[in-house]
Short mmCIF file of C-alpha atoms in Angstrom, two decimals:
data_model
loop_
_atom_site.label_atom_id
_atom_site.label_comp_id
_atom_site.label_asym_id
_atom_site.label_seq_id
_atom_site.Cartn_x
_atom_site.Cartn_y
_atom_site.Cartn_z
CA UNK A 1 197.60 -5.22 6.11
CA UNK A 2 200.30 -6.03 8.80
CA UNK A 3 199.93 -8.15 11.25
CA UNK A 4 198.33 -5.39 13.64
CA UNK A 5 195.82 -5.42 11.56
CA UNK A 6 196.59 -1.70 10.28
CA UNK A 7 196.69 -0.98 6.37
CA UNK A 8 199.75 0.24 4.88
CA UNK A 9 201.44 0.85 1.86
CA UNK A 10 204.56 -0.76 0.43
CA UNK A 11 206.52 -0.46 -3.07
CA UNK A 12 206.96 -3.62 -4.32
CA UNK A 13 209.90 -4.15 -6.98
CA UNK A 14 208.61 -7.40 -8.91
CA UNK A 15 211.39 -8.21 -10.95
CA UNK A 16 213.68 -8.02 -7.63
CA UNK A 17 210.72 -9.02 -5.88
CA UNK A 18 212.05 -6.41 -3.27
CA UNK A 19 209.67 -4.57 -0.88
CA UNK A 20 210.43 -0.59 0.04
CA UNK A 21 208.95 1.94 2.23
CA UNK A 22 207.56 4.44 0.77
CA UNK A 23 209.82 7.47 2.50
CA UNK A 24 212.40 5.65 1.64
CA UNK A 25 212.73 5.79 -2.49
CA UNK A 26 212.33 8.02 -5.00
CA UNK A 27 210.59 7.21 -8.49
CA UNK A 28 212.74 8.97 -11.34
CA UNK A 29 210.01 9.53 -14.47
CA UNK A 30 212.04 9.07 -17.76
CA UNK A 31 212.24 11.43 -20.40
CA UNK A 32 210.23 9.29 -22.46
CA UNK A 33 207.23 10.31 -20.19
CA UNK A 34 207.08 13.93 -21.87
CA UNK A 35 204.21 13.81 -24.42
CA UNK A 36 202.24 17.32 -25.51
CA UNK A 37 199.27 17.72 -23.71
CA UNK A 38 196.71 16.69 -26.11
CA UNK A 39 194.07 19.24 -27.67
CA UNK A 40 190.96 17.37 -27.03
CA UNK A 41 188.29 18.02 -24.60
CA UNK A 42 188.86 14.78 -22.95
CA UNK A 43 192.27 15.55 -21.99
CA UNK A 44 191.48 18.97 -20.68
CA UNK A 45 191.89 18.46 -17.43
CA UNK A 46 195.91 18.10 -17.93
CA UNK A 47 196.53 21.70 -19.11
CA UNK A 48 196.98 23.90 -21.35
CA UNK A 49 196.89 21.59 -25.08
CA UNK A 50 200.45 21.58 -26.58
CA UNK A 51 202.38 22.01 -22.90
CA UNK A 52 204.38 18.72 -21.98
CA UNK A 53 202.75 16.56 -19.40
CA UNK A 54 204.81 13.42 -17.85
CA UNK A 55 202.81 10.29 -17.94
CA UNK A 56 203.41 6.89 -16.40
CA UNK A 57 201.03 4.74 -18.73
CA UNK A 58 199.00 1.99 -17.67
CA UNK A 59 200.61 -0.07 -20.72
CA UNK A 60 204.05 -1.31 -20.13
CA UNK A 61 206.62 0.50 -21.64
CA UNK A 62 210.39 -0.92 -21.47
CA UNK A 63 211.50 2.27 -20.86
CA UNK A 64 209.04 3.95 -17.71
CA UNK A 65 208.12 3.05 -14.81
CA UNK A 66 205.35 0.77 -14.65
CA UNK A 67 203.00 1.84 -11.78
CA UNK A 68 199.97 -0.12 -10.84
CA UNK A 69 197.59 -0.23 -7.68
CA UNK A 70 196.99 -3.57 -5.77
CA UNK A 71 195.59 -4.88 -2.72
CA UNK A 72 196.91 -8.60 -3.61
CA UNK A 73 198.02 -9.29 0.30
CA UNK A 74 194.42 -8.32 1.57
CA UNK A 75 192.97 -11.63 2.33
CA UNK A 76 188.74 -12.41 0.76
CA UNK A 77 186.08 -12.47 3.19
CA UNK A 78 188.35 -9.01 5.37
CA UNK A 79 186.88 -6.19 4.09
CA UNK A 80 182.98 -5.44 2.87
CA UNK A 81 182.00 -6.36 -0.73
CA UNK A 82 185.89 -6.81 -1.01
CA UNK A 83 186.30 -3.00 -1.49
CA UNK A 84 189.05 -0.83 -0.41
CA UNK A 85 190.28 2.82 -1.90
CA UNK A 86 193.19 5.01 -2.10
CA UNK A 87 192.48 8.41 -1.14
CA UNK A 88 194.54 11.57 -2.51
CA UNK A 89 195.48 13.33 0.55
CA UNK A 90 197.99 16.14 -0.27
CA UNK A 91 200.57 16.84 -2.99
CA UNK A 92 203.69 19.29 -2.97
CA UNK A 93 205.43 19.71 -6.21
CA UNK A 94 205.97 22.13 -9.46
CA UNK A 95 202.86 21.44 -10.84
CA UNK A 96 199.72 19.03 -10.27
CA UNK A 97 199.12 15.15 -10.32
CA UNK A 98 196.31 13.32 -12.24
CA UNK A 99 195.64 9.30 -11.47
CA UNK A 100 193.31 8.12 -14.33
CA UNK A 101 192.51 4.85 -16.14
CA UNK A 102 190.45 4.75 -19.82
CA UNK A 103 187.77 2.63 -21.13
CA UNK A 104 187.05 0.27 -23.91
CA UNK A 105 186.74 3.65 -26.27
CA UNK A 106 190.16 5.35 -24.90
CA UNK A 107 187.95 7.94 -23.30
CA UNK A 108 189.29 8.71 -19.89
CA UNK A 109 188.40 8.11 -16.46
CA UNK A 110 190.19 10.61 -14.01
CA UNK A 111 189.94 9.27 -10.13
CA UNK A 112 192.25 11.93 -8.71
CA UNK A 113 193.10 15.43 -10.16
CA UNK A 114 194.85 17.90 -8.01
CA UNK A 115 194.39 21.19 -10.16
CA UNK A 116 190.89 21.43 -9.25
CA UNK A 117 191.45 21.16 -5.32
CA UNK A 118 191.72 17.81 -3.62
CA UNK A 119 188.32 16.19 -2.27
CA UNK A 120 186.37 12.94 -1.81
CA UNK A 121 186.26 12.47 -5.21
CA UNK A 122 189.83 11.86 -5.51
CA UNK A 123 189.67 8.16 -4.61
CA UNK A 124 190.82 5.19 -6.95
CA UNK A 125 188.83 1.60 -5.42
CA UNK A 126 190.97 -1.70 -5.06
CA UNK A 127 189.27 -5.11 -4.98
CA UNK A 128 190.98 -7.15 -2.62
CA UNK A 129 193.32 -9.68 -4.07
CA UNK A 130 193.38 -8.11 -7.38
CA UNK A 131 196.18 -5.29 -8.91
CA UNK A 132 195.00 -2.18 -11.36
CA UNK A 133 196.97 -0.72 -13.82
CA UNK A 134 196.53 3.24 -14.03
CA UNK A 135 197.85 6.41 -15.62
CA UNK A 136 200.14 8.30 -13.66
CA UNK A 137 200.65 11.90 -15.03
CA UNK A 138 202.43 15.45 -13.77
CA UNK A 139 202.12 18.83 -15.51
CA UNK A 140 205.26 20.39 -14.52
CA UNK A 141 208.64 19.14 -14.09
CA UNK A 142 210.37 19.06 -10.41
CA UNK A 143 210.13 17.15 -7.65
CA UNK A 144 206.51 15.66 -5.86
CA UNK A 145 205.69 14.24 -2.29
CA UNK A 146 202.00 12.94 -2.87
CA UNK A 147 200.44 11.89 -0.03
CA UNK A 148 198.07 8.49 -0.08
CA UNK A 149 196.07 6.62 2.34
CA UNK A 150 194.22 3.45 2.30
CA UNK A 151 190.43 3.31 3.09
CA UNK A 152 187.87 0.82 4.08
CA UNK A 153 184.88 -1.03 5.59
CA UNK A 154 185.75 -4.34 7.89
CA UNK A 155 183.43 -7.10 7.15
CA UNK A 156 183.89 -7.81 10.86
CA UNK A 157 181.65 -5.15 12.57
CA UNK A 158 181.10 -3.02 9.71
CA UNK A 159 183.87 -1.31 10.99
CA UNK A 160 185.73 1.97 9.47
CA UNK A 161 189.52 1.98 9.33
CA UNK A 162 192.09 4.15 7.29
CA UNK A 163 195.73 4.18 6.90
CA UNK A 164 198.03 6.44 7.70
CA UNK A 165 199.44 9.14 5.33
CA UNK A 166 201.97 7.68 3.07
CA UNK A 167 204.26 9.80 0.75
CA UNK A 168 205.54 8.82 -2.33
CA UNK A 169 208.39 10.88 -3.96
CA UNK A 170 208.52 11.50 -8.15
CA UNK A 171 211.27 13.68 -9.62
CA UNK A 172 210.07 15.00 -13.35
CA UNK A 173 212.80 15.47 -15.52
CA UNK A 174 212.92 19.17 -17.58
CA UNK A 175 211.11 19.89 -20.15
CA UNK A 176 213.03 18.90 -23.70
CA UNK A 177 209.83 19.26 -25.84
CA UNK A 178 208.92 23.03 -27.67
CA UNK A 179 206.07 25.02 -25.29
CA UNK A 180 203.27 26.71 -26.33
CA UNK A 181 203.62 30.39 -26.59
CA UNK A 182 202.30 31.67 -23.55
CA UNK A 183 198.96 33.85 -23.99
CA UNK A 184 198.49 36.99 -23.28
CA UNK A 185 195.52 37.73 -21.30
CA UNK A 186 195.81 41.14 -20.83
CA UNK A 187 193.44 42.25 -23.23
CA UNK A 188 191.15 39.01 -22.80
CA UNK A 189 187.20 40.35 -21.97
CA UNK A 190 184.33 38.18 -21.57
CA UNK A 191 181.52 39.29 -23.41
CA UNK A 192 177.86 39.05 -21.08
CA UNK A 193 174.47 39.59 -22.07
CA UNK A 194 173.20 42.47 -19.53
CA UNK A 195 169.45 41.62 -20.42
CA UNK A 196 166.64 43.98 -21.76
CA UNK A 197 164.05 45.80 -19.63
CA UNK A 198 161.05 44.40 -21.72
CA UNK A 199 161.14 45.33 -25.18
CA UNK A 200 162.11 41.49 -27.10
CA UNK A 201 160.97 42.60 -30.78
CA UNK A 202 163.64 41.75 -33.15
CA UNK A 203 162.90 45.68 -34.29
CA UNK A 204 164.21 46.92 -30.17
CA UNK A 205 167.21 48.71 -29.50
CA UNK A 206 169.02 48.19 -26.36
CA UNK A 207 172.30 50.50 -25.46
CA UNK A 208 175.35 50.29 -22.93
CA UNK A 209 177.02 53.87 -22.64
CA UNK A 210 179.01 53.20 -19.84
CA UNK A 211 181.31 51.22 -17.38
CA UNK A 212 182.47 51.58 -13.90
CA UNK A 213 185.24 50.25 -12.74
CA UNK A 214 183.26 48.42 -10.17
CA UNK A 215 181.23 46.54 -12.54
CA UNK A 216 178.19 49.14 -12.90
CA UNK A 217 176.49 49.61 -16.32
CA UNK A 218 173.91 51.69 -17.84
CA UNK A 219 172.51 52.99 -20.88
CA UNK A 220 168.86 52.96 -22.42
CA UNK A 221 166.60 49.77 -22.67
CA UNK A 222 163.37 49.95 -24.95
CA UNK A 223 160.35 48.68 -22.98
CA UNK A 224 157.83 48.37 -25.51
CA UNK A 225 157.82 45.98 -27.97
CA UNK A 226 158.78 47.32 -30.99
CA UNK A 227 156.68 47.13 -34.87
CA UNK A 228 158.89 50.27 -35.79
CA UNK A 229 162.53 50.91 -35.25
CA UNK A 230 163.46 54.12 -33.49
CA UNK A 231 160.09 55.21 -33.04
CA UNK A 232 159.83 57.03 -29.19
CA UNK A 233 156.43 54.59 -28.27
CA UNK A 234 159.44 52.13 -28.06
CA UNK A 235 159.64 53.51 -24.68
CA UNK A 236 163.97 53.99 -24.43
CA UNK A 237 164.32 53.80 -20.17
CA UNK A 238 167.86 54.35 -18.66
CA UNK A 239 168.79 51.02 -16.77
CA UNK A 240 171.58 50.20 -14.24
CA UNK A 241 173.13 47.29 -14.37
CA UNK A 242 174.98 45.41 -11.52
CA UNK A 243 175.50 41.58 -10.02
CA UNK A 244 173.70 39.91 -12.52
CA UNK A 245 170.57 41.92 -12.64
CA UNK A 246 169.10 44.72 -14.54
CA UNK A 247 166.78 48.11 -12.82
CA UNK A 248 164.94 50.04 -15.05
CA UNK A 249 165.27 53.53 -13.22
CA UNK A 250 162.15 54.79 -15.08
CA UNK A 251 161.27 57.64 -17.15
CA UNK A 252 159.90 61.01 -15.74
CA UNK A 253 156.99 61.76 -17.76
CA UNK A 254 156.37 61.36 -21.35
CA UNK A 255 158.73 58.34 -23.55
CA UNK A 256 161.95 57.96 -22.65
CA UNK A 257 165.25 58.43 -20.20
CA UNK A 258 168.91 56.91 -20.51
CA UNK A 259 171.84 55.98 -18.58
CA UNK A 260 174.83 59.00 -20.04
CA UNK A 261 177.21 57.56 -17.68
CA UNK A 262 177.71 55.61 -13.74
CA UNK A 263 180.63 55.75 -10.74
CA UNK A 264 182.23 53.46 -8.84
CA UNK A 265 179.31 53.91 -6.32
CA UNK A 266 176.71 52.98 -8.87
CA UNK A 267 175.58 57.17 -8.93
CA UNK A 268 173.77 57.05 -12.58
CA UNK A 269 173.30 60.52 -14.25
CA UNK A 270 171.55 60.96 -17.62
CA UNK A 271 168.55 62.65 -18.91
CA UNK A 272 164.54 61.85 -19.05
CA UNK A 273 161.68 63.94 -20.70
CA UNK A 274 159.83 65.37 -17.97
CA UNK A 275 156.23 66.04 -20.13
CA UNK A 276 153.79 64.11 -21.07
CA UNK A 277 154.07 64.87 -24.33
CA UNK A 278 157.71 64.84 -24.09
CA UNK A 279 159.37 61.83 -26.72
CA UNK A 280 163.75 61.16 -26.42
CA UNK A 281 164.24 62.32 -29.78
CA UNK A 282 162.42 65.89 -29.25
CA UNK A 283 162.51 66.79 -26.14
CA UNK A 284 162.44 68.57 -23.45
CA UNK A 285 164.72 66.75 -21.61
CA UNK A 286 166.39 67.31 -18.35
CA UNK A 287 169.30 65.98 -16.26
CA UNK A 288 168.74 63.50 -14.20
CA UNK A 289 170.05 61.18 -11.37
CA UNK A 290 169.78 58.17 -9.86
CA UNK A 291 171.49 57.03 -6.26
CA UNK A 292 172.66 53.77 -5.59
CA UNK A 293 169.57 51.48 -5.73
CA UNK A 294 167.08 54.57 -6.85
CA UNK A 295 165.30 55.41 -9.80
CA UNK A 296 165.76 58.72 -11.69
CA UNK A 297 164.90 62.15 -9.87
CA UNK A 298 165.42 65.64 -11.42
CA UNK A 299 167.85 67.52 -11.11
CA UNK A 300 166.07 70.85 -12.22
CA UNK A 301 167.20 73.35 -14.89
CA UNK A 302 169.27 77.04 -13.93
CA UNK A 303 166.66 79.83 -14.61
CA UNK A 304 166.41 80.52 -18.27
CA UNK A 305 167.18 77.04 -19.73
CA UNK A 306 164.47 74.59 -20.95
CA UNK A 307 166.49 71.42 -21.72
CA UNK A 308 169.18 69.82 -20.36
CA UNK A 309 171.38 66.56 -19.87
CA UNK A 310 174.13 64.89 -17.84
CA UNK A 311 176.63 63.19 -19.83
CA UNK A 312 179.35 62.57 -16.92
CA UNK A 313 180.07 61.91 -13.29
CA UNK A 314 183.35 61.41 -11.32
CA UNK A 315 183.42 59.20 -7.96
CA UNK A 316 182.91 61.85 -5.94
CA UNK A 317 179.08 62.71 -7.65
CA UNK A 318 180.06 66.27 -9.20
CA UNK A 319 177.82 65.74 -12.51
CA UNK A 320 178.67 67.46 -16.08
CA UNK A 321 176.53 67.84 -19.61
CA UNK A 322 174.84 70.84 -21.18
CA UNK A 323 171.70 72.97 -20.99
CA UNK A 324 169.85 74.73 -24.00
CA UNK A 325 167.65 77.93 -23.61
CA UNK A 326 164.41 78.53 -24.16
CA UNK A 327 164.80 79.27 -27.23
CA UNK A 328 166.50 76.03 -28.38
CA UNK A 329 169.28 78.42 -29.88
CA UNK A 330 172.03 78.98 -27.15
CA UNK A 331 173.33 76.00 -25.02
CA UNK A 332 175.94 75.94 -22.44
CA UNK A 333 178.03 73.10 -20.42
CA UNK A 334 177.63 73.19 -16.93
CA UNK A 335 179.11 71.20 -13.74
CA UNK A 336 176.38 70.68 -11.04
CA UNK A 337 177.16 69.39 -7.32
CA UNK A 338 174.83 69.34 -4.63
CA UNK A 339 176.67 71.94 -2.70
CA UNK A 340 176.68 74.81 -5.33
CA UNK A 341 173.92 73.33 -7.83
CA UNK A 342 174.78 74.62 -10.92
CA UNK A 343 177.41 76.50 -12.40
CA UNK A 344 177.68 77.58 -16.35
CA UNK A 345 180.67 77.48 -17.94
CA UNK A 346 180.49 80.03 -20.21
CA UNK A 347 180.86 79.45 -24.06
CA UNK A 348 184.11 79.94 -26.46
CA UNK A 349 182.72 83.09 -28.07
CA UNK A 350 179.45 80.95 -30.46
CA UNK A 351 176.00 79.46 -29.10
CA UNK A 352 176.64 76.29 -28.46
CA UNK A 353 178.94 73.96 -25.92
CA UNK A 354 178.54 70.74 -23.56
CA UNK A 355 180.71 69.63 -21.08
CA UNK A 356 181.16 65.64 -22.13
CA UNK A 357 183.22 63.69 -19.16
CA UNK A 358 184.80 64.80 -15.22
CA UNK A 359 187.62 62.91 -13.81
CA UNK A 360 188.55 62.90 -9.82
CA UNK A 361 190.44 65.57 -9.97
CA UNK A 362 187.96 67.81 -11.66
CA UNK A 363 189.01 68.29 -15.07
CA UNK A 364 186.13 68.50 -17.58
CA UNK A 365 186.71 67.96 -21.16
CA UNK A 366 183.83 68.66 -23.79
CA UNK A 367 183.49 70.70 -26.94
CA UNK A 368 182.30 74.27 -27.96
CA UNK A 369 181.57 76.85 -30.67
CA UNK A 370 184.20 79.45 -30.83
CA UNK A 371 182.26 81.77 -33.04
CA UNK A 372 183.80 85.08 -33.82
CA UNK A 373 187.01 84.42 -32.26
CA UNK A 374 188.21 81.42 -34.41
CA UNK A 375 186.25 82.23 -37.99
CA UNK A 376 186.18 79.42 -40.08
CA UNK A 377 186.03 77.16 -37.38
CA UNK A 378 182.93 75.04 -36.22
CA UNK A 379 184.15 73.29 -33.26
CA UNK A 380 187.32 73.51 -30.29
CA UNK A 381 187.60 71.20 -27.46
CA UNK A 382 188.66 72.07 -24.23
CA UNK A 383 189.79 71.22 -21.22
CA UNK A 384 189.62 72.80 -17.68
CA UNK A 385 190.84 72.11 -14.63
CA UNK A 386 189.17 73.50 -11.20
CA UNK A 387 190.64 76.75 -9.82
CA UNK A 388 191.13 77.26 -6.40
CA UNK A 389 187.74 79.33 -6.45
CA UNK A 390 185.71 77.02 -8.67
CA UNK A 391 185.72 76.63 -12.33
CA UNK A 392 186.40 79.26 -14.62
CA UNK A 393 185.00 79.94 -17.77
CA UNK A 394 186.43 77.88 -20.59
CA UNK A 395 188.19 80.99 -22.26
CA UNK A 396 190.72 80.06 -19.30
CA UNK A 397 190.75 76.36 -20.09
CA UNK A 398 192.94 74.96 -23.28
CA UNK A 399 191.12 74.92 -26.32
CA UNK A 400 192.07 73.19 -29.69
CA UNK A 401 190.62 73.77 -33.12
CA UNK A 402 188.92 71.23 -35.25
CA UNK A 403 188.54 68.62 -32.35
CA UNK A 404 186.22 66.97 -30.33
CA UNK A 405 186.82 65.94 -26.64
CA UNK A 406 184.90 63.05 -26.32
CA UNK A 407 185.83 61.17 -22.94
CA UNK A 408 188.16 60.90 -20.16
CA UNK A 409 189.94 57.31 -20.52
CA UNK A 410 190.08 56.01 -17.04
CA UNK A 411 188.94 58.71 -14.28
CA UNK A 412 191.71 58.72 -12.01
CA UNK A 413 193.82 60.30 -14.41
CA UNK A 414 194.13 63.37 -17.24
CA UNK A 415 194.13 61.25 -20.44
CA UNK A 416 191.83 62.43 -23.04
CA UNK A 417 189.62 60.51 -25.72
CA UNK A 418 188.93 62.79 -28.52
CA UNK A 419 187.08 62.45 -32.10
CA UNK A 420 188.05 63.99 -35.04
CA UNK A 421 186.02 66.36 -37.29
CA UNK A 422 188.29 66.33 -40.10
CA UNK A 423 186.69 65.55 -43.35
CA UNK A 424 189.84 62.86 -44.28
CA UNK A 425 189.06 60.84 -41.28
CA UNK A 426 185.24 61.42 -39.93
CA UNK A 427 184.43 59.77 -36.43
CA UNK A 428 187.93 58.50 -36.03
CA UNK A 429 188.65 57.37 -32.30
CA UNK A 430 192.60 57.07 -31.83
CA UNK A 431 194.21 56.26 -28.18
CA UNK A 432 198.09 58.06 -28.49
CA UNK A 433 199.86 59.31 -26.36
CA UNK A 434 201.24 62.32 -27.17
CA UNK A 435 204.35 64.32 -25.55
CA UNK A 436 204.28 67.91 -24.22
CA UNK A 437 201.94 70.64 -25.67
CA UNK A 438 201.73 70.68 -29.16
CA UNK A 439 198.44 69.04 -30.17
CA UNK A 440 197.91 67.04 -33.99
CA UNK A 441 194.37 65.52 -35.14
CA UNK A 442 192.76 62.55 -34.04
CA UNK A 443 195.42 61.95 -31.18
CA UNK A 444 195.02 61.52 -27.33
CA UNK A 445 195.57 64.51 -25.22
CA UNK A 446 197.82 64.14 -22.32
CA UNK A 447 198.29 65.81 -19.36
CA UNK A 448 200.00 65.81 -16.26
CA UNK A 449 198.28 65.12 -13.42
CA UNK A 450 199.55 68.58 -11.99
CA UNK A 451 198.40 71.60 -14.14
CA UNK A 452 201.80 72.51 -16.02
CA UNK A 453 202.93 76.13 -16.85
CA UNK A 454 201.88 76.05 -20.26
CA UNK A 455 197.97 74.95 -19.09
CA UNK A 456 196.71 78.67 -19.83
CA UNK A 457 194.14 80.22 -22.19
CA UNK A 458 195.26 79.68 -25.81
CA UNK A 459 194.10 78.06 -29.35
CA UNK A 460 196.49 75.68 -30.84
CA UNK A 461 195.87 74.63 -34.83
CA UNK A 462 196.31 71.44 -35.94
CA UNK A 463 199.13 71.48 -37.84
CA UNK A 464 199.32 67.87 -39.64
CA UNK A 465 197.45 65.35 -41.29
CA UNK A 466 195.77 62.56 -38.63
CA UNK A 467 197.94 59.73 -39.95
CA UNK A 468 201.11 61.82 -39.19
CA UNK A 469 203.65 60.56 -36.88
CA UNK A 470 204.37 62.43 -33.46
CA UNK A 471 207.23 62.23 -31.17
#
């Protein structure tokens, strides 16, 4: 304290025994400081393990700094209990400061740490009359001004007082020691359990089919607790998922619905029986809905078709998937929007097709039975984009032999996730990019976000092996 009466800080240079002001010096940290920042859970709070870290110990070293705490001017009998505190106040620099002492055990004891905000906690207390040694550490070279004030209670009064701010420069010399790699995060995903809708038998299924890109989930939950796997009085129930918590968006009639696919709204489409005597793995089964914070509604069937169900939705609500007749022989993809309900998309010449994932521009990808007009062949995908009267019928889209189109990749833009149906390399889900036209197994289709000349009606062969190279 001065002679006001005010507390203030001072730099005192004992082997001088010369007093500074704070402003007025600058405390050079040694190259000796650098030490790796060690890779134990006590020393977290310092960084990353392995990355230098500068530290002033509270051990004397010949060759640091050695930076201690005192209050040895403050009279006894001043200040309540004898207790005073420094108080973190701000820091500018590179990187972040840490002030912490250790016990008997080594274990530390941080008082102030600036990388996870600055707060009350951030104190160090001072007995009157008495110095502390302390840790002084940085996690960055550069230069620091770290603010400090003095704190306490007047035995006189029980009075309140505080210091001013007082800055204290460091400089941190550069790094000499190896770094750490740095990590790439890019691909870092944190894995979270969605929940279950009520089913907890070890014997219960529970599915995720798809991801917005706000966050949304769905798929199929069993309810029922399970004594048989895959049996339908498992009760499978689409969910959505969002914030934390999981809505079962119920079942229409009969044992069982799921979640096919969500948008960036939280608009889930997927399919439900709709009888009572309906069960998910026979059927019938029809398209179905659900809005933003509803459950599951219909979405009907066209005249003539007995089964049905939505595999895909873009972010403006236009809904894809496939219908099958009444006769459970002849099905057919569709695209259904509440302004025009639904439209058929005709087949590739055979019985059967489904229309598998929309993007925001309106191309549909899916899969369909060329019949006659590609003998020998059990299977094309295809891909087609919206005309300026609608969608035509998918003789008009591209088509490719021997493939499946699975997916759309993001759906903002025309990449394409196919599967492969070639006996050397069954179910096998590649992500290539792939330039102009020509088309080779198990590869990713893509296309320009404007329709290029050569998008016309045509059948392109495969015409290597799926581990063959492209360019």
């Amino acid at each position: 304290m001065n002679e006001a009466g005010d507390l203030e800080f001072h730099l005192h240079d004992e082997i001088n025994d010369v007093e500074h002001a704070p402003e007025r010096a600058v405390l050079t940290v040694e190259t000796a400081a650098e030490q790796p920042t060690p890779d134990t859970v006590n020393f977290s709070f310092l960084g990353e393990p392995g990355r230098s870290v500068w530290i002033l110990p509270a051990v004397k070293d010949e060759n640091l700094l050695f930076l201690g705490l005192a209050a040895e001017e403050i009279a006894a009998g001043v200040f309540l209990n004898e207790a005073l505190r420094v108080e973190l106040v701000s820091i500018e620099g590179e990187g972040d400061f840490f002030l912490y002492t250790a016990d008997a055990f080594g274990t530390p004891q941080v008082r102030m740490n600036s990388a996870d905000g600055i707060g009350a906690a951030d104190t160090f207390p001072l007995n009157a009359g008495s110095p502390h040694h302390v840790n002084w550490a940085f996690n960055a070279p550069g230069s620091y001004r770290i603010g400090l004030r003095a704190a306490g209670t007047l035995l006189e009064g029980n009075q309140a007082i505080a210091s001013d701010v007082f800055y204290f420069h460091f400089l941190i010399p550069e790094a000499k020691l190896v770094q750490p790699t740095e990590q790439d995060n890019s691909l870092a995903y944190l894995v979270q359990d969605l929940g279950i809708l009520g089913g907890n038998s070890p014997l219960n299924r529970h599915y995720a089919q798809a991801l917005s890109d706000t966050g949304y989930v769905t798929g199929n939950s069993e309810t029922a607790s399970a004594t048989e796997e895959f049996v339908p009085s498992n009760l499978p129930t689409g969910f959505r998922f969002s914030d934390g918590m999981i809505q079962n968006l119920g079942i229409l009639a009969g044992q069982g619905s799921s979640g096919r696919d969500v948008n960036e709204s939280g608009l889930v489409v997927g399919t439900s029986t709709y009888t009572n005597e309906g069960d998910f793995d026979n059927g019938p089964l029809v398209p179905v809905r659900a809005l933003p914070g509803q459950p599951f509604v219909s979405l009907g069937l066209p005249n003539g078709f007995a089964i049905g169900e939505a595999f895909g939705v873009n972010d403006n609500g236009v809904i894809v998937g496939r219908v099958e007749d009444q006769n459970f022989d002849n099905s057919r993809p569709f695209v259904f929007t509440d302004q025009g309900g639904y439209q058929l998309l005709g087949t590739l010449g055979g019985a059967f097709g489904t229309a598998n994932a929309i993007n925001n521009d309106g191309l549909i990808v899916g899969y369909a039975d060329p019949g006659a007009n590609n003998p020998g062949v059990s299977i094309e995908a295809f891909v087609l984009p919206k005309g300026p009267g609608g969608y035509p019928s998918l003789n008009h889209g591209l088509h490719v032999s021997g493939r499946w189109a699975e997916a759309l990749v993001t759906p903002s833009t025309s990449t394409i996730m196919e599967r492969c149906l070639d006996t050397r390399a069954p179910q096998v889900v590649s992500v290539m990019p792939l330039s102009g036209p020509r088309l080779t197994a198990c590869r990713i289709l893509a296309l320009l976000p404007t329709v290029p000349s050569w998008f016309r009606k045509e059948s392109v062969t495969p015409t290597s092996r799926p581990d063959s190279q492209t360019s």
